[in-house]
């Protein structure tokens, strides 16, 4: 089934540790995104990529980095995790980064930073 | 700043009745609006959208209404079914690189 695969599904992490959340899509979409979902705040965009080789900052980029070496993969890295990064992280993709169109989401990665 | 607001955290309706979910936005530059549905332990899935040139869009039991002057949109589900029980997120964008989401409304449809 075509879609977005995220790993890990869930992770508990000590503060200060480095963590990479993986995201792979098989829809050949140009644009990919990372969101975090927090209670009362909805989904907030962390970083995005309109096409392989390019990335951009979203609404809440601090403490996170991304790379887009190819069309299919868009990993999110926390260089030194802090408790405020405890959240559910969703990777998404769309055909383009332009106006209109829907986003397709993965099932999420629940991260707890202690 | 919360540019997209869903002021009702939860809504409960009886099966067969109409569900109305509301959403307000502050940024007049938004020109595309979407509703997503989310079940527990799953990612959000697209439900219905509307562009700013329209004021209504229907898809089966789901209708989205847009009132640009009031910066308000609503999602109507009629008739509501127990399987509609989920969290509904309103979203708005100028382009997909800056799609803003509301906090969500948890809909419960009682049999």
PDB file of C-alpha atoms in Angstrom:
ATOM      1  CA  UNK A   1       0.000   0.000   0.000  1.00  0.00           C
ATOM      2  CA  UNK A   2       1.465   3.337  -1.058  1.00  0.00           C
ATOM      3  CA  UNK A   3       2.010   5.903   1.626  1.00  0.00           C
ATOM      4  CA  UNK A   4       4.341   7.247   4.279  1.00  0.00           C
ATOM      5  CA  UNK A   5       6.289   5.087   6.682  1.00  0.00           C
ATOM      6  CA  UNK A   6       7.646   6.527   9.919  1.00  0.00           C
ATOM      7  CA  UNK A   7      10.043   4.916  12.392  1.00  0.00           C
ATOM      8  CA  UNK A   8      10.200   4.434  15.257  1.00  0.00           C
ATOM      9  CA  UNK A   9       6.554   4.308  16.276  1.00  0.00           C
ATOM     10  CA  UNK A  10       7.451   5.226  19.813  1.00  0.00           C
ATOM     11  CA  UNK A  11      10.653   6.119  21.655  1.00  0.00           C
ATOM     12  CA  UNK A  12      11.696   7.162  25.147  1.00  0.00           C
ATOM     13  CA  UNK A  13      14.859   9.211  25.134  1.00  0.00           C
ATOM     14  CA  UNK A  14      17.109  10.725  27.787  1.00  0.00           C
ATOM     15  CA  UNK A  15      17.596  14.486  27.595  1.00  0.00           C
ATOM     16  CA  UNK A  16      20.767  15.432  25.767  1.00  0.00           C
ATOM     17  CA  UNK A  17      20.729  12.408  23.478  1.00  0.00           C
ATOM     18  CA  UNK A  18      20.640  12.616  19.711  1.00  0.00           C
ATOM     19  CA  UNK A  19      17.656  11.134  17.910  1.00  0.00           C
ATOM     20  CA  UNK A  20      16.684  10.726  14.278  1.00  0.00           C
ATOM     21  CA  UNK A  21      13.102  10.085  13.235  1.00  0.00           C
ATOM     22  CA  UNK A  22      12.879   8.386   9.870  1.00  0.00           C
ATOM     23  CA  UNK A  23      10.324   9.051   7.151  1.00  0.00           C
ATOM     24  CA  UNK A  24       9.997   7.364   3.770  1.00  0.00           C
ATOM     25  CA  UNK A  25       7.359   7.883   1.112  1.00  0.00           C
ATOM     26  CA  UNK A  26       6.654   5.835  -1.994  1.00  0.00           C
ATOM     27  CA  UNK A  27       4.276   8.195  -3.765  1.00  0.00           C
ATOM     28  CA  UNK A  28       7.072  10.108  -5.537  1.00  0.00           C
ATOM     29  CA  UNK A  29       5.769  13.322  -4.045  1.00  0.00           C
ATOM     30  CA  UNK A  30       8.001  16.355  -4.446  1.00  0.00           C
ATOM     31  CA  UNK A  31       7.240  18.000  -1.112  1.00  0.00           C
ATOM     32  CA  UNK A  32       7.659  16.596   2.392  1.00  0.00           C
ATOM     33  CA  UNK A  33       7.005  18.010   5.843  1.00  0.00           C
ATOM     34  CA  UNK A  34       7.548  17.386   9.523  1.00  0.00           C
ATOM     35  CA  UNK A  35       4.879  18.434  12.025  1.00  0.00           C
ATOM     36  CA  UNK A  36       4.613  18.071  15.759  1.00  0.00           C
ATOM     37  CA  UNK A  37       1.264  17.637  17.480  1.00  0.00           C
ATOM     38  CA  UNK A  38       0.777  18.955  20.981  1.00  0.00           C
ATOM     39  CA  UNK A  39      -2.433  19.058  23.000  1.00  0.00           C
ATOM     40  CA  UNK A  40      -4.223  22.357  22.592  1.00  0.00           C
ATOM     41  CA  UNK A  41      -1.907  23.508  19.825  1.00  0.00           C
ATOM     42  CA  UNK A  42      -2.784  21.274  16.911  1.00  0.00           C
ATOM     43  CA  UNK A  43      -0.108  20.463  14.352  1.00  0.00           C
ATOM     44  CA  UNK A  44       2.793  22.861  13.891  1.00  0.00           C
ATOM     45  CA  UNK A  45       5.228  22.731  10.980  1.00  0.00           C
ATOM     46  CA  UNK A  46       8.861  22.124  11.929  1.00  0.00           C
ATOM     47  CA  UNK A  47      10.632  21.882   8.561  1.00  0.00           C
ATOM     48  CA  UNK A  48       9.677  21.270   4.979  1.00  0.00           C
ATOM     49  CA  UNK A  49      11.267  20.325   1.683  1.00  0.00           C
ATOM     50  CA  UNK A  50       9.802  21.262  -1.695  1.00  0.00           C
ATOM     51  CA  UNK A  51      12.111  18.984  -3.631  1.00  0.00           C
ATOM     52  CA  UNK A  52      15.156  16.778  -3.125  1.00  0.00           C
ATOM     53  CA  UNK A  53      18.168  18.853  -2.136  1.00  0.00           C
ATOM     54  CA  UNK A  54      16.204  21.759  -0.638  1.00  0.00           C
ATOM     55  CA  UNK A  55      14.792  22.357   2.838  1.00  0.00           C
ATOM     56  CA  UNK A  56      13.102  25.199   4.652  1.00  0.00           C
ATOM     57  CA  UNK A  57      12.117  26.234   8.162  1.00  0.00           C
ATOM     58  CA  UNK A  58       8.572  26.033   9.386  1.00  0.00           C
ATOM     59  CA  UNK A  59       6.844  27.587  12.367  1.00  0.00           C
ATOM     60  CA  UNK A  60       8.875  25.801  15.092  1.00  0.00           C
ATOM     61  CA  UNK A  61      12.285  24.793  13.657  1.00  0.00           C
ATOM     62  CA  UNK A  62      14.556  25.396  16.670  1.00  0.00           C
ATOM     63  CA  UNK A  63      16.306  22.281  17.960  1.00  0.00           C
ATOM     64  CA  UNK A  64      15.556  20.280  14.815  1.00  0.00           C
ATOM     65  CA  UNK A  65      17.345  19.661  11.530  1.00  0.00           C
ATOM     66  CA  UNK A  66      16.360  17.851   8.355  1.00  0.00           C
ATOM     67  CA  UNK A  67      17.944  16.650   5.146  1.00  0.00           C
ATOM     68  CA  UNK A  68      16.509  15.621   1.786  1.00  0.00           C
ATOM     69  CA  UNK A  69      19.120  13.622  -0.070  1.00  0.00           C
ATOM     70  CA  UNK A  70      16.553  11.969  -2.349  1.00  0.00           C
ATOM     71  CA  UNK A  71      12.846  12.158  -3.164  1.00  0.00           C
ATOM     72  CA  UNK A  72      11.730   9.370  -0.842  1.00  0.00           C
ATOM     73  CA  UNK A  73      13.469  10.050   2.479  1.00  0.00           C
ATOM     74  CA  UNK A  74      13.139  12.976   4.867  1.00  0.00           C
ATOM     75  CA  UNK A  75      14.724  12.293   8.282  1.00  0.00           C
ATOM     76  CA  UNK A  76      14.252  14.639  11.242  1.00  0.00           C
ATOM     77  CA  UNK A  77      17.122  14.938  13.729  1.00  0.00           C
ATOM     78  CA  UNK A  78      17.097  16.223  17.282  1.00  0.00           C
ATOM     79  CA  UNK A  79      20.765  16.955  17.976  1.00  0.00           C
ATOM     80  CA  UNK A  80      20.357  17.212  21.741  1.00  0.00           C
ATOM     81  CA  UNK A  81      16.861  16.347  22.906  1.00  0.00           C
ATOM     82  CA  UNK A  82      15.096  18.405  25.585  1.00  0.00           C
ATOM     83  CA  UNK A  83      11.882  17.576  27.514  1.00  0.00           C
ATOM     84  CA  UNK A  84       9.917  20.236  25.592  1.00  0.00           C
ATOM     85  CA  UNK A  85      10.440  18.148  22.478  1.00  0.00           C
ATOM     86  CA  UNK A  86       8.192  15.458  23.938  1.00  0.00           C
ATOM     87  CA  UNK A  87       5.471  15.253  21.321  1.00  0.00           C
ATOM     88  CA  UNK A  88       3.934  13.206  18.541  1.00  0.00           C
ATOM     89  CA  UNK A  89       5.743  13.802  15.272  1.00  0.00           C
ATOM     90  CA  UNK A  90       4.055  13.427  11.905  1.00  0.00           C
ATOM     91  CA  UNK A  91       5.758  13.258   8.563  1.00  0.00           C
ATOM     92  CA  UNK A  92       3.676  14.284   5.548  1.00  0.00           C
ATOM     93  CA  UNK A  93       4.014  14.691   1.817  1.00  0.00           C
ATOM     94  CA  UNK A  94       2.240  16.439  -1.025  1.00  0.00           C
ATOM     95  CA  UNK A  95       2.623  16.448  -4.780  1.00  0.00           C
ATOM     96  CA  UNK A  96       3.969  19.977  -4.673  1.00  0.00           C
ATOM     97  CA  UNK A  97       4.786  22.581  -2.060  1.00  0.00           C
ATOM     98  CA  UNK A  98       2.708  25.162  -3.837  1.00  0.00           C
ATOM     99  CA  UNK A  99      -0.805  26.345  -3.228  1.00  0.00           C
ATOM    100  CA  UNK A 100      -3.678  23.960  -2.831  1.00  0.00           C
ATOM    101  CA  UNK A 101      -3.634  20.219  -2.573  1.00  0.00           C
ATOM    102  CA  UNK A 102      -3.780  17.914   0.391  1.00  0.00           C
ATOM    103  CA  UNK A 103      -1.116  16.520   2.642  1.00  0.00           C
ATOM    104  CA  UNK A 104      -0.696  12.797   3.177  1.00  0.00           C
ATOM    105  CA  UNK A 105       0.411  11.912   6.703  1.00  0.00           C
ATOM    106  CA  UNK A 106       2.270   9.024   8.245  1.00  0.00           C
ATOM    107  CA  UNK A 107       1.021   7.336  11.389  1.00  0.00           C
ATOM    108  CA  UNK A 108       3.254   9.334  13.692  1.00  0.00           C
ATOM    109  CA  UNK A 109       6.209   8.818  16.016  1.00  0.00           C
ATOM    110  CA  UNK A 110       5.591   9.364  19.715  1.00  0.00           C
ATOM    111  CA  UNK A 111       8.707  10.734  21.382  1.00  0.00           C
ATOM    112  CA  UNK A 112       9.145  11.144  25.120  1.00  0.00           C
ATOM    113  CA  UNK A 113      12.209  13.024  26.369  1.00  0.00           C
ATOM    114  CA  UNK A 114      12.989  12.520  30.058  1.00  0.00           C
TER     115      UNK A 114
ATOM    116  CA  UNK B   1       0.308  33.031  17.322  1.00  0.00           C
ATOM    117  CA  UNK B   2      -2.648  30.791  16.624  1.00  0.00           C
ATOM    118  CA  UNK B   3      -3.800  31.851  13.177  1.00  0.00           C
ATOM    119  CA  UNK B   4      -6.369  29.067  12.968  1.00  0.00           C
ATOM    120  CA  UNK B   5      -8.655  28.511  15.929  1.00  0.00           C
ATOM    121  CA  UNK B   6     -11.093  25.780  16.796  1.00  0.00           C
ATOM    122  CA  UNK B   7     -12.738  27.028  19.945  1.00  0.00           C
ATOM    123  CA  UNK B   8     -14.686  23.876  20.752  1.00  0.00           C
ATOM    124  CA  UNK B   9     -12.395  21.105  22.033  1.00  0.00           C
ATOM    125  CA  UNK B  10     -15.213  18.590  21.881  1.00  0.00           C
ATOM    126  CA  UNK B  11     -18.659  17.995  20.424  1.00  0.00           C
ATOM    127  CA  UNK B  12     -21.142  15.218  21.078  1.00  0.00           C
ATOM    128  CA  UNK B  13     -24.093  14.474  18.797  1.00  0.00           C
ATOM    129  CA  UNK B  14     -26.630  11.715  18.369  1.00  0.00           C
ATOM    130  CA  UNK B  15     -26.377   9.334  15.457  1.00  0.00           C
ATOM    131  CA  UNK B  16     -28.409  10.596  12.500  1.00  0.00           C
ATOM    132  CA  UNK B  17     -28.258  14.227  13.558  1.00  0.00           C
ATOM    133  CA  UNK B  18     -26.128  16.983  12.078  1.00  0.00           C
ATOM    134  CA  UNK B  19     -22.612  17.682  13.364  1.00  0.00           C
ATOM    135  CA  UNK B  20     -21.318  21.218  12.900  1.00  0.00           C
ATOM    136  CA  UNK B  21     -17.642  21.891  13.527  1.00  0.00           C
ATOM    137  CA  UNK B  22     -16.430  25.473  13.475  1.00  0.00           C
ATOM    138  CA  UNK B  23     -13.132  27.148  12.663  1.00  0.00           C
ATOM    139  CA  UNK B  24     -11.968  30.762  12.672  1.00  0.00           C
ATOM    140  CA  UNK B  25      -8.839  32.231  11.137  1.00  0.00           C
ATOM    141  CA  UNK B  26      -7.058  35.542  11.413  1.00  0.00           C
ATOM    142  CA  UNK B  27      -4.826  35.699   8.338  1.00  0.00           C
ATOM    143  CA  UNK B  28      -6.709  37.197   5.388  1.00  0.00           C
ATOM    144  CA  UNK B  29      -4.009  35.877   3.027  1.00  0.00           C
ATOM    145  CA  UNK B  30      -5.167  32.276   3.488  1.00  0.00           C
ATOM    146  CA  UNK B  31      -6.776  31.119   0.273  1.00  0.00           C
ATOM    147  CA  UNK B  32      -7.155  27.383   0.720  1.00  0.00           C
ATOM    148  CA  UNK B  33      -8.882  25.622   3.577  1.00  0.00           C
ATOM    149  CA  UNK B  34      -8.994  21.959   4.486  1.00  0.00           C
ATOM    150  CA  UNK B  35     -10.467  19.613   7.041  1.00  0.00           C
ATOM    151  CA  UNK B  36      -8.584  16.566   8.234  1.00  0.00           C
ATOM    152  CA  UNK B  37      -9.895  13.691  10.308  1.00  0.00           C
ATOM    153  CA  UNK B  38      -7.771  11.795  12.800  1.00  0.00           C
ATOM    154  CA  UNK B  39      -8.405   8.506  14.540  1.00  0.00           C
ATOM    155  CA  UNK B  40      -6.340   7.499  17.616  1.00  0.00           C
ATOM    156  CA  UNK B  41      -2.856   6.161  16.820  1.00  0.00           C
ATOM    157  CA  UNK B  42      -3.220   7.130  13.151  1.00  0.00           C
ATOM    158  CA  UNK B  43      -2.099  10.098  11.106  1.00  0.00           C
ATOM    159  CA  UNK B  44      -4.564  12.756   9.971  1.00  0.00           C
ATOM    160  CA  UNK B  45      -6.354  12.006   6.706  1.00  0.00           C
ATOM    161  CA  UNK B  46      -7.723  14.563   4.294  1.00  0.00           C
ATOM    162  CA  UNK B  47     -11.492  14.955   4.351  1.00  0.00           C
ATOM    163  CA  UNK B  48     -12.589  17.943   2.277  1.00  0.00           C
ATOM    164  CA  UNK B  49     -11.268  21.303   1.107  1.00  0.00           C
ATOM    165  CA  UNK B  50     -12.424  24.625  -0.251  1.00  0.00           C
ATOM    166  CA  UNK B  51     -10.669  27.434  -2.051  1.00  0.00           C
ATOM    167  CA  UNK B  52     -11.334  31.060  -1.251  1.00  0.00           C
ATOM    168  CA  UNK B  53     -13.164  31.623  -4.520  1.00  0.00           C
ATOM    169  CA  UNK B  54     -16.000  29.399  -3.311  1.00  0.00           C
ATOM    170  CA  UNK B  55     -18.308  29.573  -0.333  1.00  0.00           C
ATOM    171  CA  UNK B  56     -19.458  25.957  -0.276  1.00  0.00           C
ATOM    172  CA  UNK B  57     -18.126  22.551  -1.211  1.00  0.00           C
ATOM    173  CA  UNK B  58     -19.958  19.249  -0.810  1.00  0.00           C
ATOM    174  CA  UNK B  59     -18.747  15.686  -0.792  1.00  0.00           C
ATOM    175  CA  UNK B  60     -21.395  13.172   0.187  1.00  0.00           C
ATOM    176  CA  UNK B  61     -22.344  13.660   3.828  1.00  0.00           C
ATOM    177  CA  UNK B  62     -19.684  16.356   4.286  1.00  0.00           C
ATOM    178  CA  UNK B  63     -20.117  20.029   3.412  1.00  0.00           C
ATOM    179  CA  UNK B  64     -17.689  22.833   4.110  1.00  0.00           C
ATOM    180  CA  UNK B  65     -18.889  26.430   4.221  1.00  0.00           C
ATOM    181  CA  UNK B  66     -16.577  29.427   3.968  1.00  0.00           C
ATOM    182  CA  UNK B  67     -17.471  32.946   5.087  1.00  0.00           C
ATOM    183  CA  UNK B  68     -14.500  35.079   4.052  1.00  0.00           C
ATOM    184  CA  UNK B  69     -15.839  38.322   5.503  1.00  0.00           C
ATOM    185  CA  UNK B  70     -16.166  36.684   8.917  1.00  0.00           C
ATOM    186  CA  UNK B  71     -12.969  34.629   8.454  1.00  0.00           C
ATOM    187  CA  UNK B  72     -14.963  31.576   9.448  1.00  0.00           C
ATOM    188  CA  UNK B  73     -15.466  28.124   8.057  1.00  0.00           C
ATOM    189  CA  UNK B  74     -17.544  25.218   9.195  1.00  0.00           C
ATOM    190  CA  UNK B  75     -17.833  21.531   8.467  1.00  0.00           C
ATOM    191  CA  UNK B  76     -21.286  19.968   8.403  1.00  0.00           C
ATOM    192  CA  UNK B  77     -21.717  16.213   8.646  1.00  0.00           C
ATOM    193  CA  UNK B  78     -25.203  14.941   7.979  1.00  0.00           C
ATOM    194  CA  UNK B  79     -26.329  12.416   8.934  1.00  0.00           C
ATOM    195  CA  UNK B  80     -23.667  11.766  11.571  1.00  0.00           C
ATOM    196  CA  UNK B  81     -22.555   8.167  12.051  1.00  0.00           C
ATOM    197  CA  UNK B  82     -20.668   6.508  14.941  1.00  0.00           C
ATOM    198  CA  UNK B  83     -17.737   5.932  12.579  1.00  0.00           C
ATOM    199  CA  UNK B  84     -17.400   9.710  12.264  1.00  0.00           C
ATOM    200  CA  UNK B  85     -16.175   9.849  15.860  1.00  0.00           C
ATOM    201  CA  UNK B  86     -12.663  11.267  15.581  1.00  0.00           C
ATOM    202  CA  UNK B  87     -10.655  14.458  16.039  1.00  0.00           C
ATOM    203  CA  UNK B  88     -11.232  16.961  13.242  1.00  0.00           C
ATOM    204  CA  UNK B  89      -8.555  19.502  12.362  1.00  0.00           C
ATOM    205  CA  UNK B  90      -9.207  22.642  10.392  1.00  0.00           C
ATOM    206  CA  UNK B  91      -6.274  23.878   8.289  1.00  0.00           C
ATOM    207  CA  UNK B  92      -5.580  26.942   6.189  1.00  0.00           C
ATOM    208  CA  UNK B  93      -2.789  27.849   3.820  1.00  0.00           C
ATOM    209  CA  UNK B  94      -1.411  30.280   1.313  1.00  0.00           C
ATOM    210  CA  UNK B  95       0.842  27.505   0.092  1.00  0.00           C
ATOM    211  CA  UNK B  96       1.588  24.052   1.465  1.00  0.00           C
ATOM    212  CA  UNK B  97       4.869  25.254   3.007  1.00  0.00           C
ATOM    213  CA  UNK B  98       2.944  27.167   5.618  1.00  0.00           C
ATOM    214  CA  UNK B  99      -0.239  25.231   6.300  1.00  0.00           C
ATOM    215  CA  UNK B 100      -1.621  26.198   9.701  1.00  0.00           C
ATOM    216  CA  UNK B 101      -3.765  23.877  11.765  1.00  0.00           C
ATOM    217  CA  UNK B 102      -6.283  24.449  14.494  1.00  0.00           C
ATOM    218  CA  UNK B 103      -6.078  22.614  17.803  1.00  0.00           C
ATOM    219  CA  UNK B 104      -8.754  20.120  16.766  1.00  0.00           C
ATOM    220  CA  UNK B 105     -12.286  19.245  17.839  1.00  0.00           C
ATOM    221  CA  UNK B 106     -13.066  15.779  19.175  1.00  0.00           C
ATOM    222  CA  UNK B 107     -16.390  14.618  17.736  1.00  0.00           C
ATOM    223  CA  UNK B 108     -18.301  11.836  19.451  1.00  0.00           C
ATOM    224  CA  UNK B 109     -21.328  10.416  17.669  1.00  0.00           C
ATOM    225  CA  UNK B 110     -23.499   8.409  20.032  1.00  0.00           C
ATOM    226  CA  UNK B 111     -25.510   5.454  18.720  1.00  0.00           C
TER     227      UNK B 111
END
